[in-house]
mmCIF file of C-alpha atoms and ligand atoms in Angstrom:
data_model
loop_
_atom_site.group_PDB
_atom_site.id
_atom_site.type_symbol
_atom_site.label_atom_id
_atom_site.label_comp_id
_atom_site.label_asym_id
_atom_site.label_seq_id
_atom_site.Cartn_x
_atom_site.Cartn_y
_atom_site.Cartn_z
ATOM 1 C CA UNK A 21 12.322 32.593 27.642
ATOM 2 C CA UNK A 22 14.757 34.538 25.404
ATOM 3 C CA UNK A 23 13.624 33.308 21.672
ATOM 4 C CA UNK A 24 17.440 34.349 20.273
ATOM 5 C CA UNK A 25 19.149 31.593 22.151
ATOM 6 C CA UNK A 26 18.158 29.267 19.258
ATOM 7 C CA UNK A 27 21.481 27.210 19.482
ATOM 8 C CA UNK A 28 21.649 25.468 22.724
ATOM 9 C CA UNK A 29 25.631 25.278 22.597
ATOM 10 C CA UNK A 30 25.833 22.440 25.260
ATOM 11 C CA UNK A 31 28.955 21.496 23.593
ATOM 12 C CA UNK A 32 29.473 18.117 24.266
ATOM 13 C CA UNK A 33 32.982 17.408 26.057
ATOM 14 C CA UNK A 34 32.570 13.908 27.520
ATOM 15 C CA UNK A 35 33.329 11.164 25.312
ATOM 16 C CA UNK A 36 32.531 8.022 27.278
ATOM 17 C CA UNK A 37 33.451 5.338 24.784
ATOM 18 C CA UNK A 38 36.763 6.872 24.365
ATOM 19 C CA UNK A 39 38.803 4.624 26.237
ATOM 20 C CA UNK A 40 37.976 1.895 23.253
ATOM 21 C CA UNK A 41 39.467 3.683 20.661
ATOM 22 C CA UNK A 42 41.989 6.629 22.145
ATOM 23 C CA UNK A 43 41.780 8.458 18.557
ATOM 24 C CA UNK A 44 38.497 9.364 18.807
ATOM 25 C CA UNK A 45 37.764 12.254 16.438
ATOM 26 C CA UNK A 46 36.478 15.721 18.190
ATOM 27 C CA UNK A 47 32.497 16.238 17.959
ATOM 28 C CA UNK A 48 31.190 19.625 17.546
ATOM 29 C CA UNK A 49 27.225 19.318 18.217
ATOM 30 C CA UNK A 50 24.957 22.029 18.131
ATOM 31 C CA UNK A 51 21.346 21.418 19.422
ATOM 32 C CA UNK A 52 18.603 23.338 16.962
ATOM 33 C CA UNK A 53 15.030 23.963 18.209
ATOM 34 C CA UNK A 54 12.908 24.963 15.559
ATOM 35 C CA UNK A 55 10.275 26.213 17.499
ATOM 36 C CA UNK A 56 11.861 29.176 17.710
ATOM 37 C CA UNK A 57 10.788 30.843 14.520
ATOM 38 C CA UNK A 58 12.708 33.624 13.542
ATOM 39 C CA UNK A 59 16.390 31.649 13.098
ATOM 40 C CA UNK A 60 15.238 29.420 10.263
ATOM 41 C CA UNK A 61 17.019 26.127 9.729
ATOM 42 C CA UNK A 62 18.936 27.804 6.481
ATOM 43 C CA UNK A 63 20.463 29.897 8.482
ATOM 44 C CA UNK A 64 22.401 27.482 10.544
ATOM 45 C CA UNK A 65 26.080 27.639 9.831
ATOM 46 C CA UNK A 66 26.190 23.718 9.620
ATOM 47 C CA UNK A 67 30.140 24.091 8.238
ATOM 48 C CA UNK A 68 30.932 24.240 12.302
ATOM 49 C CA UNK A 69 29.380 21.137 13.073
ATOM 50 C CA UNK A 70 30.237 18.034 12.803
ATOM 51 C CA UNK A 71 26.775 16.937 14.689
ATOM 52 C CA UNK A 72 23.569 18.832 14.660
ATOM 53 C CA UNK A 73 20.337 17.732 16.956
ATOM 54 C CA UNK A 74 17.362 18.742 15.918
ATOM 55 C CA UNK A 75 14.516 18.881 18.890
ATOM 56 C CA UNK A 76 12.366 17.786 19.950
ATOM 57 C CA UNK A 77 9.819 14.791 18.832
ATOM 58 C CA UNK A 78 7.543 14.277 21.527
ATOM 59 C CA UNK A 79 5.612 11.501 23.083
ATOM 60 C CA UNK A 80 2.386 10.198 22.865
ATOM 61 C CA UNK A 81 0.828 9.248 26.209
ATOM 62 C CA UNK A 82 -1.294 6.152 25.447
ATOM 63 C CA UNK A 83 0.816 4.679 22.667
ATOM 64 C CA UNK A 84 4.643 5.870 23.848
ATOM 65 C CA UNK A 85 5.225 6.279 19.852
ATOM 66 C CA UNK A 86 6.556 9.548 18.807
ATOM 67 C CA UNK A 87 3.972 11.915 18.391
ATOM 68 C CA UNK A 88 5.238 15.121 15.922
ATOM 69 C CA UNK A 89 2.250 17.578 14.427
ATOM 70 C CA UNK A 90 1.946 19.228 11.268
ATOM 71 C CA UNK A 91 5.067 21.563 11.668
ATOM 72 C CA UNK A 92 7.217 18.724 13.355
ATOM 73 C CA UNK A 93 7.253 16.870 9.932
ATOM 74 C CA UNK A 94 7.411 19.543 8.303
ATOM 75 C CA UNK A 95 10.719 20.427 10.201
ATOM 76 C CA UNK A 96 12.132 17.388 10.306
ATOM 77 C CA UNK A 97 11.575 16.499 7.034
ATOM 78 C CA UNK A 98 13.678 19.477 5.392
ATOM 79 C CA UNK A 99 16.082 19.850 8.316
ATOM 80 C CA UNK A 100 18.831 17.379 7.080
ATOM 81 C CA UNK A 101 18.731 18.122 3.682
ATOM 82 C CA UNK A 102 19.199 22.096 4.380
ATOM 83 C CA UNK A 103 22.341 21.892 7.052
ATOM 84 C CA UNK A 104 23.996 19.511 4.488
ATOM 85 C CA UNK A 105 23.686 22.104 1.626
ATOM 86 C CA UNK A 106 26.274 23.906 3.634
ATOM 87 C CA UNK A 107 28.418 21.212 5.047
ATOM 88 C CA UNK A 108 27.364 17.839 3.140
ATOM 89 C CA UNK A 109 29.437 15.993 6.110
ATOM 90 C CA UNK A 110 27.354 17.201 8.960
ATOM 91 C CA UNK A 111 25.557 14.223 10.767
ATOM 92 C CA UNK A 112 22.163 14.590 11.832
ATOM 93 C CA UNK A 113 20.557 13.481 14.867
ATOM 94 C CA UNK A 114 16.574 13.818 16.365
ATOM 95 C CA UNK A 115 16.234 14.624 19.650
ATOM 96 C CA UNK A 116 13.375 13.267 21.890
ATOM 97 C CA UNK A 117 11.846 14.674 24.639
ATOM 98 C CA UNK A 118 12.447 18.798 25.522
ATOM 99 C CA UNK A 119 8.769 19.366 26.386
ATOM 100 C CA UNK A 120 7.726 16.023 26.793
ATOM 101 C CA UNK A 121 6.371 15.671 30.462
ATOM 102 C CA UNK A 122 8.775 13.454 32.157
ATOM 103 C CA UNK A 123 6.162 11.229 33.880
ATOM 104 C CA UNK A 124 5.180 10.205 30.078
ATOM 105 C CA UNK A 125 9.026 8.995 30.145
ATOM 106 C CA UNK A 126 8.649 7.725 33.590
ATOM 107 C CA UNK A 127 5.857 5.603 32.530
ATOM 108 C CA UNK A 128 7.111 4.236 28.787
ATOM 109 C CA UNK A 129 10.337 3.812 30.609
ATOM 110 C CA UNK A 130 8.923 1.644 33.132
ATOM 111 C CA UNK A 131 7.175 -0.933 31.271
ATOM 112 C CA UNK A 132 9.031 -3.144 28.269
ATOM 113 C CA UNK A 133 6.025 -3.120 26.059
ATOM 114 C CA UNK A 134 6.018 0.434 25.943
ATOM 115 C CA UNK A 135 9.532 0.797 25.667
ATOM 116 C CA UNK A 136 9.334 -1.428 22.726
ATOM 117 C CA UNK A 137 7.079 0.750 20.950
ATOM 118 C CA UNK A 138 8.789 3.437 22.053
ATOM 119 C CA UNK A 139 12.120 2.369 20.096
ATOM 120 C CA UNK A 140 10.673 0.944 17.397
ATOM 121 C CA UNK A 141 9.137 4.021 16.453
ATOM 122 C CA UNK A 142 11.976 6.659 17.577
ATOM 123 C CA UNK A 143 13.957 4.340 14.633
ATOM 124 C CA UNK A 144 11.436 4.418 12.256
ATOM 125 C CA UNK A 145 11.143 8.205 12.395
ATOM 126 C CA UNK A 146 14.570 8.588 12.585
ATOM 127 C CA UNK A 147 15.148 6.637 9.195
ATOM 128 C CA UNK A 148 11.751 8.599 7.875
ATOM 129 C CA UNK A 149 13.486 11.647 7.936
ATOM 130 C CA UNK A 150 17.140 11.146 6.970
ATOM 131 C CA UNK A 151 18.208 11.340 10.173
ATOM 132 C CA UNK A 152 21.516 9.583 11.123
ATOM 133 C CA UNK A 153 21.528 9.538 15.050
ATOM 134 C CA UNK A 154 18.915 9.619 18.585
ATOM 135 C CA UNK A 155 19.173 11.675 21.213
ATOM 136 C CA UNK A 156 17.236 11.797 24.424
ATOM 137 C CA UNK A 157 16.715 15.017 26.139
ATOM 138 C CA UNK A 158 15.205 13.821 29.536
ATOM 139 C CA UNK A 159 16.941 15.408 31.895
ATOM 140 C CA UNK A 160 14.468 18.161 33.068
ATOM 141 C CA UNK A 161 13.220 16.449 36.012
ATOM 142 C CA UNK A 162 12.398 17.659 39.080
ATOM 143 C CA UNK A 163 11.036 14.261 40.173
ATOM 144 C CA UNK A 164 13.264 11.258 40.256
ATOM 145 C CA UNK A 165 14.235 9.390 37.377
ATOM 146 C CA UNK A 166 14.159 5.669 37.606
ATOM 147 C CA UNK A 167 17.495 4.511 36.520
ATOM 148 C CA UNK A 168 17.146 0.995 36.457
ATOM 149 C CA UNK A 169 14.386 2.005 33.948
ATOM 150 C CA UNK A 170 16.530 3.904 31.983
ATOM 151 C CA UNK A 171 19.446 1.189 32.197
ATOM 152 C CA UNK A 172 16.994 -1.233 30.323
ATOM 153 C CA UNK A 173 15.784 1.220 27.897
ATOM 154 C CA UNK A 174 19.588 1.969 26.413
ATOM 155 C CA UNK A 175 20.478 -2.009 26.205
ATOM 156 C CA UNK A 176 17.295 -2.185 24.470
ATOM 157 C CA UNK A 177 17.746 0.689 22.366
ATOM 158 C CA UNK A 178 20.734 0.011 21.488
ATOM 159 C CA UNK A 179 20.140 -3.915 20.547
ATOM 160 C CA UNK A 180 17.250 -2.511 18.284
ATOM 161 C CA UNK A 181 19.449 -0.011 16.129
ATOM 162 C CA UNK A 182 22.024 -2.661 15.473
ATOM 163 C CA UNK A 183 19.377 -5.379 15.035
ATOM 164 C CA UNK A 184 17.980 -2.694 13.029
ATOM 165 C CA UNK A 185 21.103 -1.245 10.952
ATOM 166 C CA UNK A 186 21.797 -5.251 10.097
ATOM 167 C CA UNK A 187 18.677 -5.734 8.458
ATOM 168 C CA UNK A 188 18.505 -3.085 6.549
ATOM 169 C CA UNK A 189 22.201 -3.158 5.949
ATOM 170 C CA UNK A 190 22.185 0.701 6.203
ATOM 171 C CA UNK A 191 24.442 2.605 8.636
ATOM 172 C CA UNK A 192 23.677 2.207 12.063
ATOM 173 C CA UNK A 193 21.907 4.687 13.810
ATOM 174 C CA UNK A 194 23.889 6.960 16.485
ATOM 175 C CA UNK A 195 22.460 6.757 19.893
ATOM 176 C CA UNK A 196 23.004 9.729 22.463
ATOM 177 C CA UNK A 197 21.568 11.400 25.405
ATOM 178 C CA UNK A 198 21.493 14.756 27.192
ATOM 179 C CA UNK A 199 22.690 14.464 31.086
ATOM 180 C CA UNK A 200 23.366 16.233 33.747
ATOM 181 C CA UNK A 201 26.473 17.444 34.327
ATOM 182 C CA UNK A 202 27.260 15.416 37.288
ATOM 183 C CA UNK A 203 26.506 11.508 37.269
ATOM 184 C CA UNK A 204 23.914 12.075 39.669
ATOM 185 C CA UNK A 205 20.448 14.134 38.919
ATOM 186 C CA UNK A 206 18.435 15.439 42.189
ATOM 187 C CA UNK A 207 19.414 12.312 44.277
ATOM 188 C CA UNK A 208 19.984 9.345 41.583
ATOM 189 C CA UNK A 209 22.564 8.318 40.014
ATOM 190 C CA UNK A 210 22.718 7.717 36.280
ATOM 191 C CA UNK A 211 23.182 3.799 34.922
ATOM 192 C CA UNK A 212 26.565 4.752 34.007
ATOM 193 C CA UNK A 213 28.187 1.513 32.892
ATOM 194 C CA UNK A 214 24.891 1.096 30.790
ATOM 195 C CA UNK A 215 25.450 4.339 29.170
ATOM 196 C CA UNK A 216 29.020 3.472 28.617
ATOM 197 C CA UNK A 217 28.255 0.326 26.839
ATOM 198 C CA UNK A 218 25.111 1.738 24.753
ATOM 199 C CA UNK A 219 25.510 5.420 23.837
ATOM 200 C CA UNK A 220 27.826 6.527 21.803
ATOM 201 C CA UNK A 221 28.374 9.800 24.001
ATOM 202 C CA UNK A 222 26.298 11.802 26.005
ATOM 203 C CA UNK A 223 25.339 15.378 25.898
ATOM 204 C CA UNK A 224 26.452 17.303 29.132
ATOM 205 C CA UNK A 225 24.187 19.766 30.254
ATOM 206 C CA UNK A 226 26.006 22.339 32.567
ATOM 207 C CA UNK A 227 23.359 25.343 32.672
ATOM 208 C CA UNK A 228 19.849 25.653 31.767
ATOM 209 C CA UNK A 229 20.361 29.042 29.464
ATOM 210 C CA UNK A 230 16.711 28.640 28.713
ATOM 211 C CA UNK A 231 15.137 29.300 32.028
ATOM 212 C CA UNK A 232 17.669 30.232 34.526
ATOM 213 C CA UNK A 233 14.659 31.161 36.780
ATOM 214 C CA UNK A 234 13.318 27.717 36.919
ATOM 215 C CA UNK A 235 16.679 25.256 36.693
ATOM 216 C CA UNK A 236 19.850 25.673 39.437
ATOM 217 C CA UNK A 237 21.435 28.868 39.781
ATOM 218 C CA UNK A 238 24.657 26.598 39.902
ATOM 219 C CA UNK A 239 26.993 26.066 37.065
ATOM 220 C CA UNK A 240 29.929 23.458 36.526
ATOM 221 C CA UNK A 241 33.212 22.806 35.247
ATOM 222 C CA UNK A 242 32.462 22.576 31.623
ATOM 223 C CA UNK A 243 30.451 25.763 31.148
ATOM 224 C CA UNK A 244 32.956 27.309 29.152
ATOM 225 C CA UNK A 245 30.936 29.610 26.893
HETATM 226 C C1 LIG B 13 -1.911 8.628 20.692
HETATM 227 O O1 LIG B 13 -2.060 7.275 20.360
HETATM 228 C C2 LIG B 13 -3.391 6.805 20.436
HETATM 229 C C3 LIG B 13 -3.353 5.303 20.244
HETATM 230 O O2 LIG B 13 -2.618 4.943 19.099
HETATM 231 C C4 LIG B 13 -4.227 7.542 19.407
HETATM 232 O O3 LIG B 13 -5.567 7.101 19.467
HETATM 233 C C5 LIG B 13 -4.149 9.030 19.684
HETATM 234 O O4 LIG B 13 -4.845 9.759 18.686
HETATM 235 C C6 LIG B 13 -2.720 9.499 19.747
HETATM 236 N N1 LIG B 13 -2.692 10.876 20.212
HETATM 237 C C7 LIG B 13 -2.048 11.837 19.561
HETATM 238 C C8 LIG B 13 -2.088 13.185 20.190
HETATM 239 O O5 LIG B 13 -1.460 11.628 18.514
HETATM 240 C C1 LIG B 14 2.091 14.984 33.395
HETATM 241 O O1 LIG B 14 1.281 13.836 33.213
HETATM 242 C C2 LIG B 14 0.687 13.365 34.411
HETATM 243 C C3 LIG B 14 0.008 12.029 34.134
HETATM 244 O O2 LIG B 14 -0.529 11.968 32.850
HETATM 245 C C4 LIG B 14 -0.278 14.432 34.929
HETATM 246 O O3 LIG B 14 -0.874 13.998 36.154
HETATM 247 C C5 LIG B 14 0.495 15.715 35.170
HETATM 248 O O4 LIG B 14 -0.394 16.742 35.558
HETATM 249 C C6 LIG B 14 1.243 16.135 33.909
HETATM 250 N N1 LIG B 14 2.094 17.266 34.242
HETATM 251 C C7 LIG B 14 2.144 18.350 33.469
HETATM 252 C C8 LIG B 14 3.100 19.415 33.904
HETATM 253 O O5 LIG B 14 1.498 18.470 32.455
HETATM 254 C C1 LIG B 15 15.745 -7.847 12.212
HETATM 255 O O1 LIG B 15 15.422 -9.107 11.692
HETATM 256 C C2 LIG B 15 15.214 -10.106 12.700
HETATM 257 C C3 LIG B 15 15.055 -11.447 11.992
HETATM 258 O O2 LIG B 15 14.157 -11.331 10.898
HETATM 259 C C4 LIG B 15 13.977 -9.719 13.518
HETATM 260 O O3 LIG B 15 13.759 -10.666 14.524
HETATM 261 C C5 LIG B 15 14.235 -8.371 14.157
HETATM 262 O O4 LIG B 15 13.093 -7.943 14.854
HETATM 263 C C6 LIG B 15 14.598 -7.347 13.101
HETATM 264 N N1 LIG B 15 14.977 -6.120 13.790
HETATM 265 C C7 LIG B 15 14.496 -4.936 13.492
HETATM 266 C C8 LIG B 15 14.928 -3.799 14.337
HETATM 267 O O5 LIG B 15 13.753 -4.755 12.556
HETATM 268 C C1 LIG B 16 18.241 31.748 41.360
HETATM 269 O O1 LIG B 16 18.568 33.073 41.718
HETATM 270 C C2 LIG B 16 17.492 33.997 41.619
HETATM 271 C C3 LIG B 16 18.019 35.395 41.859
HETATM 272 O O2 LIG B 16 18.770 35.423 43.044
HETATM 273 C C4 LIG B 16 16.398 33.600 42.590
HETATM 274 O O3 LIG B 16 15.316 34.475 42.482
HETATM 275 C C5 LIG B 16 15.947 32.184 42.272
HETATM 276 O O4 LIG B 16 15.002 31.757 43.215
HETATM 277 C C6 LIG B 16 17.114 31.224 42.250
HETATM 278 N N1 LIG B 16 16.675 29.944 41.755
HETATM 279 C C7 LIG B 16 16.940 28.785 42.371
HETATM 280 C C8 LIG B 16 16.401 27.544 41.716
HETATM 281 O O5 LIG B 16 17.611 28.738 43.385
#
């Protein structure tokens, strides 16, 4: 895996909720994963953003809470205030998943419990570390997704952050995902109209420049690097 790719530039092109509001301001979103040591988050030239992800909080298995380790918190917790040293108007959003085995998804996903604690926490964290959005990355799958699952988990996500944002009568919380770049992943199709109604965009994923070896060989229309 080539460590220098530390911006995933899966610049984000789609902008489903745009048909609400037709002057929808342009989003520039770079992904950052700081497990990849040697591009430290001060480097980041945040004044080219307008959105920066930072990945990846993972999952715990029993609980379906986030689960971060020593260096996650220690990541997250300086990541916002160091990319708005350079651009105080960059937004900040923490991304979910990356690493996280997708049958630990499958199963939070699956159950409303878990899905509760699930949300409840990805908020909490979220606020924790001056983050201002949630993204999902849960698109590596080679197994197939459940997308009624994932229909309930948005509404409920969703309901929570503005349940959330009005009780603490602090900005709500921006909620977006990482997709495929076709509505359909292996042979399902994504809960569009949910996403429609309870992201605020999604993330399109047209390559894998990570491991080419392991993902399709196949790129699409918006892989315009
Ligand atoms: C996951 O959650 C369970 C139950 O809360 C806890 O006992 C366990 O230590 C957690 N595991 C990790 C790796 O944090
Ligand atoms: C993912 O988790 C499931 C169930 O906990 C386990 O059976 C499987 O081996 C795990 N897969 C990987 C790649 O770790
Ligand atoms: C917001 O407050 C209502 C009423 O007290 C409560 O039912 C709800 O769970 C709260 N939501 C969140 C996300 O804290
Ligand atoms: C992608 O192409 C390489 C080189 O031709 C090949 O070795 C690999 O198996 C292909 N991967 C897939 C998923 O088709």
């Amino acid at each position: 895996m080539s460590k220098r790719i530390i911006f995933i530039l899966y610049i984000l092109l789609i902008f489903l909720k745009s048909q609400r509001s037709k002057a929808q301001p342009w989003v520039r979103v770079g992904y950052f994963w700081y497990e990849q040591e040697e591009f430290p988050i001060s480097n980041i030239d945040s004044s080219l953003f307008t959105h920066l992800v930072c990945g990846y909080a993972d999952l715990n298995s029993t609980s379906y809470e986030l689960s971060l380790s020593d260096s996650d918190r220690l990541h997250f917790s300086i990541f916002t205030k160091t990319v708005k040293k350079k651009n105080p108007s960059v937004t900040t959003l923490l991304s979910i998943g990356g690493n996280t085995n997708t049958s630990v998804f499958s199963s939070m996903a699956s159950d409303s419990f878990y899905r509760k604690s699930f949300i409840d926490s990805s908020i909490k964290t979220a606020r924790y570390f001056g983050f201002e959005g949630l993204d999902l990355w849960w698109v590596n799958s080679d197994s197939s997704y459940d997308m009624s699952d994932l229909d309930f988990l948005f509404e409920e996500w969703q309901d929570a952050i503005t349940s959330e944002a009005r009780n603490s009568t602090r900005s709500k919380l921006i909620l977006t995902a990482a997709v495929n770049y076709a509505p359909r992943i292996h042979s399902d199709n994504y809960p569009v109209e949910s996403i429609q109604r309870h992201l605020d965009w999604v993330h399109v994923r047209h390559c894998d420049d990570l491991m080419p070896d392991i993902w399709t060989n196949f790129t699409a229309a918006p892989m315009a690097l």
